[in-house]
Coordinates of C-alpha atoms in Angstrom, one line a residue:
Chain X
M27 CA 25.0 3.2 -29.6
S28 CA 22.2 5.3 -31.1
D29 CA 22.4 4.0 -34.7
G30 CA 20.3 0.9 -34.0
K31 CA 19.2 -0.1 -37.4
S32 CA 22.6 -0.8 -38.9
F33 CA 23.9 -3.3 -36.4
S34 CA 21.0 -4.3 -34.1
P35 CA 20.9 -8.1 -33.9
S36 CA 17.4 -9.1 -34.6
R37 CA 15.8 -11.4 -32.0
R38 CA 14.3 -13.5 -34.7
S39 CA 17.6 -14.1 -36.6
F40 CA 19.3 -14.9 -33.3
L41 CA 16.7 -17.5 -32.4
T42 CA 16.7 -19.0 -35.9
A43 CA 20.4 -19.4 -35.7
S44 CA 20.3 -21.1 -32.4
A45 CA 17.5 -23.4 -33.5
A46 CA 19.5 -24.4 -36.5
A47 CA 22.6 -25.2 -34.4
G48 CA 20.6 -27.1 -31.8
G49 CA 18.8 -29.1 -34.5
A50 CA 22.0 -30.0 -36.3
L51 CA 23.4 -31.4 -33.1
A52 CA 20.4 -33.4 -32.1
S53 CA 19.5 -35.0 -35.5
G54 CA 22.8 -34.9 -37.3
K55 CA 21.3 -32.8 -40.2
L56 CA 20.7 -29.1 -40.8
V57 CA 17.1 -28.1 -40.1
H58 CA 17.5 -24.6 -41.6
A59 CA 20.2 -24.3 -44.2
Q60 CA 21.6 -20.7 -44.6
A61 CA 21.2 -19.6 -48.2
A62 CA 23.5 -16.6 -48.1
P63 CA 26.2 -15.6 -45.6
D64 CA 24.8 -13.9 -42.5
P65 CA 25.5 -10.2 -42.5
A66 CA 25.6 -10.3 -38.7
I67 CA 28.8 -12.4 -39.2
I68 CA 30.4 -11.2 -42.4
D69 CA 29.8 -7.4 -42.0
P70 CA 32.2 -5.6 -39.6
Q71 CA 30.4 -4.8 -36.3
P72 CA 30.8 -1.4 -34.7
W73 CA 31.1 -2.9 -31.2
R74 CA 34.0 -5.0 -32.5
Q75 CA 35.7 -2.0 -34.0
Y76 CA 35.0 1.0 -31.8
L77 CA 35.5 1.5 -28.1
G78 CA 32.6 1.4 -25.7
P79 CA 31.8 3.7 -22.8
G80 CA 34.4 3.8 -20.0
V81 CA 33.8 2.8 -16.4
D82 CA 32.8 6.3 -15.3
N83 CA 29.9 6.3 -17.8
A84 CA 27.2 5.1 -15.4
P85 CA 27.8 5.2 -11.6
Y86 CA 24.5 3.5 -11.3
G87 CA 23.8 1.4 -14.4
M88 CA 20.6 0.7 -16.3
P89 CA 19.6 -2.3 -18.5
S90 CA 20.7 -2.4 -22.2
P91 CA 18.7 0.1 -24.3
Y92 CA 17.4 -2.9 -26.2
E93 CA 15.6 -4.2 -23.1
T94 CA 12.7 -1.8 -23.3
E95 CA 9.9 -4.3 -22.5
A96 CA 11.0 -5.2 -19.0
V97 CA 9.2 -2.3 -17.3
R98 CA 6.4 -1.8 -14.8
R99 CA 3.0 -1.2 -16.4
T100 CA -0.3 0.1 -15.0
V101 CA -3.9 -0.4 -15.9
P102 CA -5.4 3.1 -15.5
W103 CA -9.1 2.1 -15.3
L104 CA -8.5 -0.1 -12.2
T105 CA -8.3 2.7 -9.7
A106 CA -9.7 6.3 -9.2
D107 CA -6.2 7.9 -9.5
Q108 CA -2.6 6.8 -10.0
V109 CA -1.6 7.7 -6.3
S110 CA -3.7 5.1 -4.5
S111 CA -3.0 2.6 -7.1
I112 CA -1.1 -0.4 -8.4
N113 CA 1.4 -1.3 -11.1
F114 CA 2.6 -4.7 -12.3
T115 CA 5.9 -6.6 -12.5
P116 CA 6.8 -7.7 -16.0
L117 CA 7.0 -11.4 -15.2
H118 CA 7.1 -12.4 -18.8
E119 CA 10.5 -10.7 -19.3
L120 CA 12.1 -12.2 -16.2
D121 CA 13.8 -15.5 -15.4
G122 CA 15.2 -17.2 -12.3
I123 CA 13.5 -16.2 -9.0
I124 CA 14.9 -12.7 -8.1
T125 CA 12.9 -9.6 -9.2
P126 CA 15.2 -6.7 -10.0
N127 CA 14.5 -3.7 -7.7
G128 CA 13.6 -1.2 -10.4
I129 CA 10.7 -3.3 -11.7
C130 CA 9.2 -4.6 -8.5
F131 CA 5.5 -3.8 -8.6
E132 CA 4.2 -0.9 -6.5
R133 CA 1.1 -0.5 -4.5
H134 CA 0.6 2.8 -2.6
H135 CA -2.4 4.2 -0.8
G136 CA -1.1 7.7 -0.4
G137 CA 1.8 7.8 -2.9
A138 CA 5.4 6.8 -2.3
A139 CA 6.6 8.7 0.8
E140 CA 10.1 10.3 0.3
I141 CA 11.7 10.1 3.7
D142 CA 15.0 11.5 4.9
P143 CA 16.4 8.5 6.9
A144 CA 18.0 10.9 9.4
E145 CA 14.5 12.0 10.3
H146 CA 12.9 8.6 10.4
R147 CA 11.9 7.1 13.7
L148 CA 10.5 3.8 14.7
M149 CA 8.3 3.9 17.9
I150 CA 7.2 0.8 19.9
N151 CA 4.4 1.5 22.4
G152 CA 1.4 0.0 24.0
L153 CA 1.6 -3.1 26.2
V154 CA 5.3 -3.0 26.7
D155 CA 7.5 -2.4 29.7
T156 CA 9.2 0.6 28.2
P157 CA 7.9 2.5 25.1
M158 CA 10.9 3.0 22.8
V159 CA 12.1 5.1 20.0
F160 CA 14.7 3.9 17.5
T161 CA 16.7 5.8 14.9
M162 CA 17.9 4.2 11.7
E163 CA 21.4 4.2 13.2
D164 CA 20.0 2.2 16.2
I165 CA 18.3 -0.3 14.0
M166 CA 21.6 -0.9 12.0
R167 CA 23.2 -2.1 15.3
F168 CA 20.9 -5.1 15.9
P169 CA 21.9 -8.5 14.5
R170 CA 20.7 -9.0 10.9
E171 CA 19.3 -11.8 8.8
N172 CA 19.0 -12.4 5.1
H173 CA 15.9 -14.1 3.5
V174 CA 14.4 -14.4 0.1
Y175 CA 10.6 -14.0 0.2
F176 CA 7.8 -13.3 -2.3
L177 CA 5.5 -10.4 -1.6
E178 CA 2.2 -10.9 -3.3
C179 CA -0.6 -8.3 -3.2
A180 CA -3.8 -9.9 -1.8
A181 CA -5.6 -8.5 -5.0
N182 CA -3.2 -10.2 -7.4
T183 CA -5.4 -11.9 -10.1
G184 CA -8.4 -10.2 -8.5
M185 CA -9.6 -8.8 -11.8
E186 CA -10.0 -12.4 -13.0
W187 CA -12.6 -13.6 -10.5
A188 CA -15.5 -13.3 -12.9
G189 CA -13.6 -14.5 -16.0
A190 CA -10.7 -13.9 -18.3
Q191 CA -10.2 -10.1 -18.4
L192 CA -6.6 -8.8 -18.8
N193 CA -4.4 -10.2 -21.6
G194 CA -0.9 -10.8 -20.1
C195 CA 0.7 -12.5 -17.1
Q196 CA 2.1 -9.1 -16.1
F197 CA -1.5 -7.8 -15.6
T198 CA -3.1 -11.1 -14.3
H199 CA -0.2 -12.2 -12.0
G200 CA 2.3 -9.2 -11.8
M201 CA 1.3 -7.9 -8.3
I202 CA 4.2 -9.8 -6.9
H203 CA 8.0 -9.6 -6.4
N204 CA 10.6 -11.8 -4.9
V205 CA 13.7 -10.3 -3.4
Q206 CA 16.3 -10.9 -0.8
Y207 CA 15.7 -8.8 2.3
T208 CA 18.3 -7.8 4.9
G209 CA 16.7 -6.8 8.2
V210 CA 16.4 -7.2 12.0
P211 CA 14.1 -9.9 13.3
L212 CA 11.1 -8.0 14.6
R213 CA 11.4 -10.2 17.8
L214 CA 14.6 -8.5 18.8
L215 CA 13.1 -5.0 18.6
L216 CA 10.1 -6.1 20.6
E217 CA 12.3 -7.7 23.2
E218 CA 14.1 -4.4 23.6
A219 CA 10.7 -2.8 24.7
G220 CA 9.6 -5.8 26.6
V221 CA 6.2 -7.2 25.5
Q222 CA 3.8 -7.7 28.4
T223 CA 2.1 -11.1 28.8
N224 CA -1.3 -9.8 27.6
G225 CA 0.3 -8.4 24.4
R226 CA -1.2 -10.7 21.9
W227 CA -1.5 -8.3 18.9
L228 CA 0.7 -5.9 17.1
L229 CA -0.4 -2.8 15.2
A230 CA 2.1 -1.8 12.5
E231 CA 1.8 1.7 11.1
G232 CA 3.4 3.5 8.1
A233 CA 4.7 7.1 8.0
D234 CA 3.0 7.8 4.6
A235 CA -0.1 10.0 3.9
A236 CA -2.3 6.9 4.1
G237 CA -1.2 6.2 7.6
M238 CA -1.4 2.5 6.6
T239 CA -2.1 0.2 9.6
R240 CA -2.6 -3.5 10.0
S241 CA -3.1 -5.8 13.0
I242 CA -0.7 -8.8 13.2
P243 CA -1.0 -11.6 15.7
M244 CA 2.0 -11.6 18.2
E245 CA 2.7 -15.3 17.3
K246 CA 3.6 -14.3 13.7
A247 CA 5.5 -11.2 14.8
L248 CA 7.7 -13.2 17.1
D249 CA 8.2 -16.0 14.5
D250 CA 9.6 -14.8 11.2
C251 CA 8.8 -11.1 10.6
L252 CA 11.7 -8.8 9.8
V253 CA 12.1 -5.1 9.9
A254 CA 14.0 -4.7 6.6
F255 CA 16.2 -1.9 5.3
K256 CA 17.8 -3.6 2.3
M257 CA 16.5 -5.5 -0.7
N258 CA 18.7 -7.4 -3.1
G259 CA 21.7 -6.0 -1.3
E260 CA 20.9 -2.3 -1.6
A261 CA 18.8 0.1 0.4
L262 CA 15.0 -0.3 -0.1
R263 CA 13.7 1.7 -3.0
V264 CA 11.6 4.7 -2.1
E265 CA 8.5 3.0 -3.5
Q266 CA 9.2 -0.1 -1.5
G267 CA 9.3 1.7 1.9
Y268 CA 12.6 3.4 2.2
P269 CA 14.2 3.5 4.7
L270 CA 12.3 0.7 6.6
R271 CA 9.6 -1.8 5.9
L272 CA 7.9 -4.7 7.6
V273 CA 8.4 -8.2 6.1
V274 CA 5.6 -10.7 6.8
P275 CA 6.7 -13.9 5.1
G276 CA 4.0 -15.8 3.2
W277 CA 1.3 -13.3 4.1
E278 CA -0.7 -10.9 1.9
G279 CA 1.3 -7.9 0.7
N280 CA -0.9 -5.3 2.4
M281 CA 0.5 -6.3 5.8
W282 CA 4.1 -5.6 4.8
I283 CA 3.8 -2.0 6.1
K284 CA 6.2 0.3 4.2
W285 CA 7.9 3.4 5.7
L286 CA 7.3 1.6 9.0
R287 CA 7.2 4.2 11.9
R288 CA 5.3 2.6 14.7
L289 CA 4.5 -0.7 16.4
E290 CA 1.9 -0.8 19.1
V291 CA 1.3 -3.9 21.3
G292 CA -2.3 -4.6 22.3
D293 CA -4.5 -7.3 23.7
E294 CA -7.1 -7.2 20.8
P295 CA -6.9 -6.6 17.0
W296 CA -7.7 -3.0 15.9
H297 CA -10.0 -3.9 12.9
H298 CA -8.8 -1.0 11.0
R299 CA -9.9 0.1 7.5
E300 CA -7.5 -2.3 5.7
E301 CA -8.8 -5.3 7.6
T302 CA -12.5 -4.5 7.5
S303 CA -13.5 -2.5 4.5
K304 CA -10.5 -3.9 2.5
Y305 CA -8.7 -7.2 2.6
T306 CA -11.8 -9.0 3.8
D307 CA -13.2 -11.6 1.3
L308 CA -17.0 -11.4 0.5
L309 CA -18.5 -14.9 -0.1
E310 CA -21.6 -15.8 -2.1
D311 CA -24.0 -15.8 1.0
G312 CA -23.1 -12.2 1.9
D313 CA -20.8 -13.0 4.8
A314 CA -17.1 -12.2 4.5
R315 CA -13.9 -13.8 5.7
R316 CA -11.6 -11.6 7.8
F317 CA -7.9 -12.0 8.6
T318 CA -7.2 -14.1 5.5
W319 CA -3.5 -13.6 5.9
V320 CA -1.7 -16.4 4.2
M321 CA -1.2 -16.5 0.4
D322 CA -2.0 -20.0 -0.9
A323 CA 0.1 -22.0 -3.4
K324 CA 0.0 -20.5 -6.9
S325 CA 1.8 -20.6 -10.2
V326 CA 1.7 -19.1 -13.7
I327 CA 3.4 -19.8 -17.0
T328 CA 5.3 -16.7 -18.0
N329 CA 6.5 -17.9 -21.4
P330 CA 4.7 -18.4 -23.6
S331 CA 2.0 -15.9 -22.5
P332 CA 0.0 -13.2 -24.2
Q333 CA 2.9 -10.7 -24.0
A334 CA 5.4 -13.3 -24.9
P335 CA 4.2 -15.3 -27.9
I336 CA 6.1 -18.1 -29.6
T337 CA 8.0 -16.4 -32.5
H338 CA 10.3 -19.2 -33.6
G339 CA 7.8 -21.6 -35.1
P340 CA 7.5 -25.4 -34.5
G341 CA 10.3 -27.4 -32.9
P342 CA 12.1 -27.4 -29.6
M343 CA 10.8 -24.8 -27.2
V344 CA 11.1 -23.8 -23.6
L345 CA 8.0 -23.3 -21.5
T346 CA 8.8 -21.6 -18.2
G347 CA 7.0 -20.0 -15.2
V348 CA 7.0 -19.3 -11.5
A349 CA 5.3 -20.9 -8.5
W350 CA 5.1 -19.9 -4.9
S351 CA 3.3 -20.7 -1.6
G352 CA 2.8 -18.8 1.7
R353 CA 2.8 -22.2 3.4
G354 CA 6.3 -23.5 2.4
T355 CA 8.3 -24.5 -0.6
I356 CA 7.2 -25.7 -4.1
P357 CA 8.7 -29.2 -4.7
R358 CA 6.6 -29.8 -7.7
V359 CA 4.7 -28.1 -10.6
D360 CA 2.7 -29.9 -13.2
V361 CA 2.1 -28.5 -16.7
T362 CA -0.6 -29.4 -19.2
L363 CA -0.6 -28.6 -23.0
D364 CA -4.3 -29.7 -23.5
G365 CA -6.2 -27.7 -20.9
G366 CA -5.9 -30.1 -18.0
R367 CA -6.6 -33.4 -19.7
N368 CA -3.1 -34.7 -19.4
W369 CA -0.3 -33.4 -17.1
H370 CA 3.5 -33.5 -17.1
Q371 CA 5.8 -32.9 -14.2
A372 CA 7.8 -29.7 -14.9
R373 CA 11.6 -29.4 -14.1
M374 CA 12.4 -27.2 -11.1
S375 CA 15.5 -25.1 -11.4
G376 CA 17.3 -22.8 -9.0
P377 CA 17.0 -22.3 -5.2
S378 CA 13.9 -23.7 -3.4
L379 CA 13.4 -21.4 -0.5
D380 CA 10.6 -21.2 2.1
K381 CA 7.9 -18.7 1.1
S382 CA 9.8 -17.7 -2.0
M383 CA 9.3 -17.9 -5.8
H384 CA 10.4 -21.1 -7.6
R385 CA 11.3 -21.4 -11.2
F386 CA 10.0 -24.2 -13.4
Y387 CA 10.7 -25.3 -17.0
Y388 CA 9.0 -27.8 -19.4
E389 CA 10.9 -28.3 -22.6
F390 CA 9.0 -30.0 -25.5
D391 CA 8.8 -30.1 -29.3
W392 CA 5.9 -28.0 -30.5
D393 CA 4.2 -29.4 -33.5
G394 CA 2.6 -26.1 -34.4
S395 CA -0.9 -27.1 -33.3
P396 CA -2.9 -25.0 -30.8
L397 CA -2.2 -25.4 -27.1
L398 CA -4.2 -24.9 -23.9
L399 CA -1.4 -24.3 -21.4
Q400 CA -1.8 -24.5 -17.6
S401 CA 0.5 -24.9 -14.6
R402 CA -0.4 -26.5 -11.2
A403 CA 1.7 -25.9 -8.1
I404 CA 1.9 -28.4 -5.3
D405 CA 3.5 -27.0 -2.1
S406 CA 5.5 -28.8 0.6
T407 CA 2.3 -29.3 2.7
G408 CA 0.7 -31.3 -0.2
Y409 CA -1.8 -28.5 -1.1
V410 CA -2.6 -28.6 -4.8
Q411 CA -3.3 -25.3 -6.6
P412 CA -7.1 -25.3 -7.4
T413 CA -8.8 -24.4 -10.6
K414 CA -10.8 -21.2 -10.8
E415 CA -14.0 -23.3 -10.8
Q416 CA -13.0 -25.0 -7.6
L417 CA -12.3 -21.6 -6.0
R418 CA -15.7 -20.2 -7.1
E419 CA -17.5 -23.2 -5.6
F420 CA -16.3 -22.1 -2.2
R421 CA -16.3 -18.4 -2.6
G422 CA -18.5 -17.2 -5.5
E423 CA -17.1 -14.4 -7.7
N424 CA -17.0 -11.3 -5.4
S425 CA -14.2 -12.0 -2.9
I426 CA -11.7 -9.7 -4.9
Y427 CA -8.7 -11.1 -3.0
H428 CA -6.8 -14.4 -2.9
N429 CA -7.4 -15.7 -6.4
N430 CA -4.8 -18.5 -6.8
G431 CA -6.8 -20.4 -9.4
I432 CA -5.0 -22.2 -12.3
Q433 CA -4.4 -19.9 -15.3
T434 CA -5.0 -21.0 -18.9
W435 CA -3.3 -19.6 -22.0
Y436 CA -4.6 -20.5 -25.4
V437 CA -1.8 -20.6 -28.0
N438 CA -2.9 -20.6 -31.6
E439 CA -1.1 -22.0 -34.7
N440 CA 0.9 -18.7 -35.1
G441 CA 2.2 -19.0 -31.5
E442 CA 0.0 -16.1 -30.3
A443 CA -1.2 -16.6 -26.7
E444 CA -4.4 -15.4 -25.1
N445 CA -5.9 -15.4 -21.6
V446 CA -8.9 -17.8 -21.6
E447 CA -11.0 -19.9 -19.4
V448 CA -11.8 -23.5 -20.2
G449 CA -14.6 -25.9 -19.3
Chain H
S13 CA 17.7 -12.7 21.8
R14 CA 20.3 -11.3 24.2
E15 CA 19.9 -11.3 28.0
G16 CA 19.0 -7.8 29.1
G17 CA 18.6 -6.7 25.5
F18 CA 21.1 -4.7 23.4
G19 CA 20.5 -1.4 25.1
L20 CA 19.7 0.3 21.8
G21 CA 17.1 3.0 21.3
R22 CA 15.7 5.2 24.1
P23 CA 12.5 5.4 26.0
A24 CA 9.7 7.3 24.2
L25 CA 8.4 10.4 25.9
P26 CA 4.7 10.6 26.7
E27 CA 4.3 13.6 24.3
E28 CA 5.9 11.6 21.5
V29 CA 3.6 8.6 22.1
A30 CA 0.6 10.9 22.2
A31 CA 1.6 12.6 18.9
W32 CA 1.6 9.3 17.0
D33 CA -0.7 6.9 18.9
W34 CA -4.3 7.9 18.1
D35 CA -5.6 4.7 16.7
V36 CA -9.1 3.6 17.7
R37 CA -10.4 0.1 18.5
P38 CA -14.0 -1.3 18.3
D39 CA -14.3 -1.2 22.1
G40 CA -13.7 2.6 22.0
V41 CA -10.2 2.5 23.3
G42 CA -8.3 5.4 21.7
L43 CA -11.3 7.6 20.9
P44 CA -10.3 11.3 20.9
V45 CA -12.0 13.8 23.2
G46 CA -14.6 15.9 21.4
E47 CA -18.0 15.7 19.7
G48 CA -19.9 16.6 16.5
D49 CA -23.5 16.6 15.2
V50 CA -25.0 15.6 11.8
W51 CA -25.6 19.1 10.4
T52 CA -22.2 20.4 11.3
G53 CA -20.9 17.3 9.6
E54 CA -22.9 18.0 6.5
E55 CA -21.2 21.4 6.1
L56 CA -17.8 20.0 6.7
F57 CA -18.5 17.1 4.3
V58 CA -19.5 19.5 1.5
D59 CA -16.3 21.5 2.1
Y60 CA -13.8 18.7 2.5
C61 CA -15.2 15.5 1.1
S62 CA -17.9 15.8 -1.5
A63 CA -15.6 16.7 -4.4
C64 CA -14.6 13.0 -4.4
H65 CA -17.3 11.3 -2.4
G66 CA -20.4 13.2 -3.7
D67 CA -22.8 15.4 -1.5
F68 CA -24.5 12.2 -0.2
G69 CA -21.6 9.8 -0.1
E70 CA -22.6 8.4 -3.5
A71 CA -19.1 9.1 -4.9
V72 CA -17.8 10.9 -8.0
G73 CA -16.2 8.7 -10.7
R74 CA -14.3 5.8 -9.3
W75 CA -13.8 7.3 -5.8
P76 CA -15.2 5.2 -3.0
V77 CA -19.0 5.1 -2.3
L78 CA -19.6 5.8 1.4
A79 CA -23.4 5.4 1.7
G80 CA -26.2 3.2 0.5
G81 CA -25.9 -0.4 -0.8
A82 CA -27.9 -1.9 2.1
G83 CA -28.8 -5.5 1.4
T84 CA -26.7 -5.8 -1.8
L85 CA -23.9 -8.1 -0.5
T86 CA -25.4 -11.1 -2.2
Y87 CA -25.9 -9.3 -5.5
E88 CA -23.9 -9.9 -8.6
D89 CA -22.4 -6.4 -8.1
P90 CA -22.5 -5.6 -4.4
T91 CA -22.2 -2.0 -3.1
K92 CA -19.9 -2.2 -0.1
T93 CA -20.2 1.0 2.0
I94 CA -19.9 2.0 5.6
G95 CA -23.6 1.3 6.1
S96 CA -23.8 -1.9 4.1
Y97 CA -20.5 -3.6 4.9
W98 CA -18.2 -2.0 7.6
P99 CA -18.5 -3.9 10.9
Y100 CA -17.3 -1.3 13.3
L101 CA -17.9 2.5 13.9
S102 CA -14.4 2.8 15.4
T103 CA -12.9 2.1 12.0
V104 CA -14.7 5.1 10.5
V105 CA -13.6 7.4 13.2
D106 CA -10.0 6.1 13.1
Y107 CA -9.7 6.2 9.3
V108 CA -11.2 9.6 8.7
H109 CA -9.1 11.1 11.5
R110 CA -5.9 9.4 10.3
A111 CA -6.0 9.4 6.6
M112 CA -8.7 11.8 5.2
P113 CA -9.2 14.1 3.4
Y114 CA -7.1 12.4 0.7
G115 CA -4.0 14.5 0.1
Q116 CA -4.5 16.5 3.4
A117 CA -4.4 13.8 6.1
E118 CA -4.0 14.7 9.8
S119 CA -5.9 18.0 9.2
L120 CA -9.2 17.2 10.9
S121 CA -9.7 18.1 14.6
P122 CA -11.5 15.5 16.8
D123 CA -14.7 17.6 16.7
E124 CA -14.6 17.8 12.9
T125 CA -14.0 14.1 12.7
Y126 CA -16.9 13.3 15.0
A127 CA -19.2 15.6 13.0
I128 CA -18.3 14.1 9.6
V129 CA -18.7 10.6 10.9
A130 CA -22.1 11.5 12.4
Y131 CA -23.1 12.8 8.9
L132 CA -21.9 9.5 7.3
L133 CA -24.0 7.5 9.8
Y134 CA -27.0 9.7 8.9
L135 CA -26.4 9.2 5.2
N136 CA -26.5 5.5 5.8
N137 CA -29.7 5.6 7.9
V138 CA -27.9 4.4 11.0
V139 CA -28.8 7.5 13.1
D140 CA -31.4 10.3 13.1
D141 CA -30.6 13.8 12.0
D142 CA -30.4 15.1 15.7
F143 CA -27.6 12.6 16.5
V144 CA -24.4 13.9 18.3
L145 CA -21.4 11.6 18.2
N146 CA -18.9 11.6 21.1
Q147 CA -17.1 9.0 23.2
D148 CA -20.4 8.1 25.0
T149 CA -22.9 8.0 22.2
F150 CA -20.3 6.0 20.2
H151 CA -21.4 2.9 22.2
D152 CA -25.1 3.4 21.2
V153 CA -24.5 3.0 17.5
E154 CA -25.1 -0.4 16.0
M155 CA -23.5 -1.0 12.6
P156 CA -25.8 -3.0 10.3
N157 CA -23.2 -5.5 9.1
A158 CA -21.5 -6.0 12.5
D159 CA -22.1 -9.8 12.3
G160 CA -21.1 -10.1 8.7
F161 CA -17.6 -11.4 9.2
F162 CA -15.9 -14.6 10.3
M163 CA -12.4 -15.7 10.9
D164 CA -10.4 -17.2 8.0
D165 CA -11.6 -20.9 7.7
R166 CA -9.6 -22.0 4.6
D167 CA -7.7 -24.6 6.6
E168 CA -10.8 -26.4 7.6
T169 CA -12.6 -26.1 4.3
E170 CA -10.5 -25.5 1.1
V171 CA -7.1 -26.8 2.2
V172 CA -8.6 -30.1 3.3
A173 CA -10.4 -30.4 0.0
W174 CA -7.4 -29.6 -2.1
T175 CA -4.6 -31.5 -0.3
R176 CA -4.6 -34.8 -2.3
E177 CA -2.7 -36.4 -5.1
P178 CA -4.0 -34.8 -8.4
C179 CA -5.0 -36.5 -11.6
M180 CA -2.2 -36.8 -14.3
T181 CA -3.8 -38.5 -17.3
D182 CA -7.2 -38.5 -19.0
C183 CA -8.5 -36.1 -16.4
T184 CA -11.3 -34.6 -18.5
E185 CA -14.0 -36.3 -20.5
G186 CA -13.0 -35.5 -24.0
E187 CA -11.6 -32.3 -25.5
V188 CA -11.5 -29.1 -23.4
E189 CA -13.5 -26.1 -24.7
I190 CA -12.7 -22.4 -24.3
T191 CA -15.5 -20.8 -22.4
M192 CA -14.2 -17.2 -22.0
R193 CA -11.6 -15.0 -23.8
A194 CA -9.8 -11.8 -22.5
T195 CA -9.5 -10.4 -26.1
I196 CA -13.2 -10.2 -26.4
L197 CA -13.4 -7.9 -23.4
D198 CA -10.3 -6.0 -24.8
V199 CA -9.5 -3.9 -21.7
T200 CA -5.8 -4.5 -21.5
P201 CA -3.7 -1.4 -22.1
E202 CA -2.0 -1.3 -25.5
E203 CA 1.6 -0.3 -25.9
D204 CA 0.8 2.7 -28.2
E205 CA -1.7 4.0 -25.7
E206 CA 0.9 3.8 -22.9
E207 CA 3.5 5.6 -24.9
A208 CA 1.0 8.3 -25.9
S209 CA 0.1 9.0 -22.3
A210 CA 3.7 8.8 -21.0

């Protein structure tokens, strides 16, 4: 496997070959005639001749060694250190709607706590009939549910408020992942303790060194929140809250408390650091919105994009991207090639689930001229994703969080893409 | 739901609840027993906090600024600090006690916490240098930006404005122009740079 240069199929030759086959079928003539026999076909291939690794080679497998680009990346200058910090999901390398566990973005405030599940406890206290303690073993005995939800950091796209800054959808839109959670409805755990009638708020607290806390209204807690222990079928990753995390569908990622150790019922919100100093949205007049929980409808074209240029030249091409809304599903995404002058309805493909990512495609023949690409999500409530200008009219440029404005990629004649703003 | 519950888990003991439940609310519920003054707070701050936050809360490098910034919230680059932005004193007590110093959380006693918070209030010109913070004087402190926040109103403002059938053809007057480019700023990490630091 190590001698890559002798038999590595080049991405370019693969794409050229498929384009030729597709063109021949569509038009009845060869678009690219092959001058000489293709060595990838006529030379003997090692993987055809020699045996590959056996089944005991990788008890927990990793992606092909050729897939080196689908990795989390960080932007060092964004934060003071790499412990209370953020990294980004490589959206431009993914397809479908499910994010693989190993490349789900991370956001920690005190690093990723490494917890022995045998020593993990969940406490429920406050305005309850009986303060309770649960072990992981206890939690595994409650009825479970499975749901696919997106988790988007409130600060996703936050660096772009004042203009085009980072060059790649991984960096501008990658503080998001979309996985299937298995967990216990929070309601069932609260019922075990017995919430008192004046218990209108819930404080969720993490076991990490940041002691992360957020206030959640009881209505949401009893509606669709989960206490999850699995993601995409396996135990939560350490960096995603192992062994237990809160799932708060449609709401900003900060509230999805990881390493969840305590739930306190109260009659008022706590106004803790992460809902006063942080995760409040400063407007132009100096006042700030608080408790901006829901993540509004949003979309981004993942291919082409600055990290995923068009390498195959003019002709048939696939434009694809993702869309999501904290208020429901995404029945429709529109795409423009000319900066918003004319729009085309994209093709949705794959499951359409509540408060989950949706995959869209728009296939067209590229004539090789420059493009100004945008996507516009419309959610099941009829909310239309706004432009960045529309957002700034209401909020100014300093609210940091909740930037769901329409993204523009400029694609030049060579197929290279760039993060731009248009007017 | 199941009638009578599932009978899983066990009642929490009072000592267990006390060990984990020390959050503080704006009305003072949850405040620890103890007190601290500004000058004790200054000494503690220099020992435990100033390496990141600076001797006067002005911050080192990209670490958070804790003092100053009064009146800057409408500026192009606002300075959001305890004095200029935070609405509640309870949040300072709670957060310092719970999560600071960074990398050594849960190490400050209630007295130390009160003293450090008193010094932070002094740095922000919220109290005089003879101030002593405890459960009683907590209620005398008025935070400058206490009225600076309002409940999320997107539903009444933005959502209403943006819930309508969008334009599909000839939506702009003429050609669209590029007004800003990320490559001019050039702050995106390069692959080579990443590999070098990895």
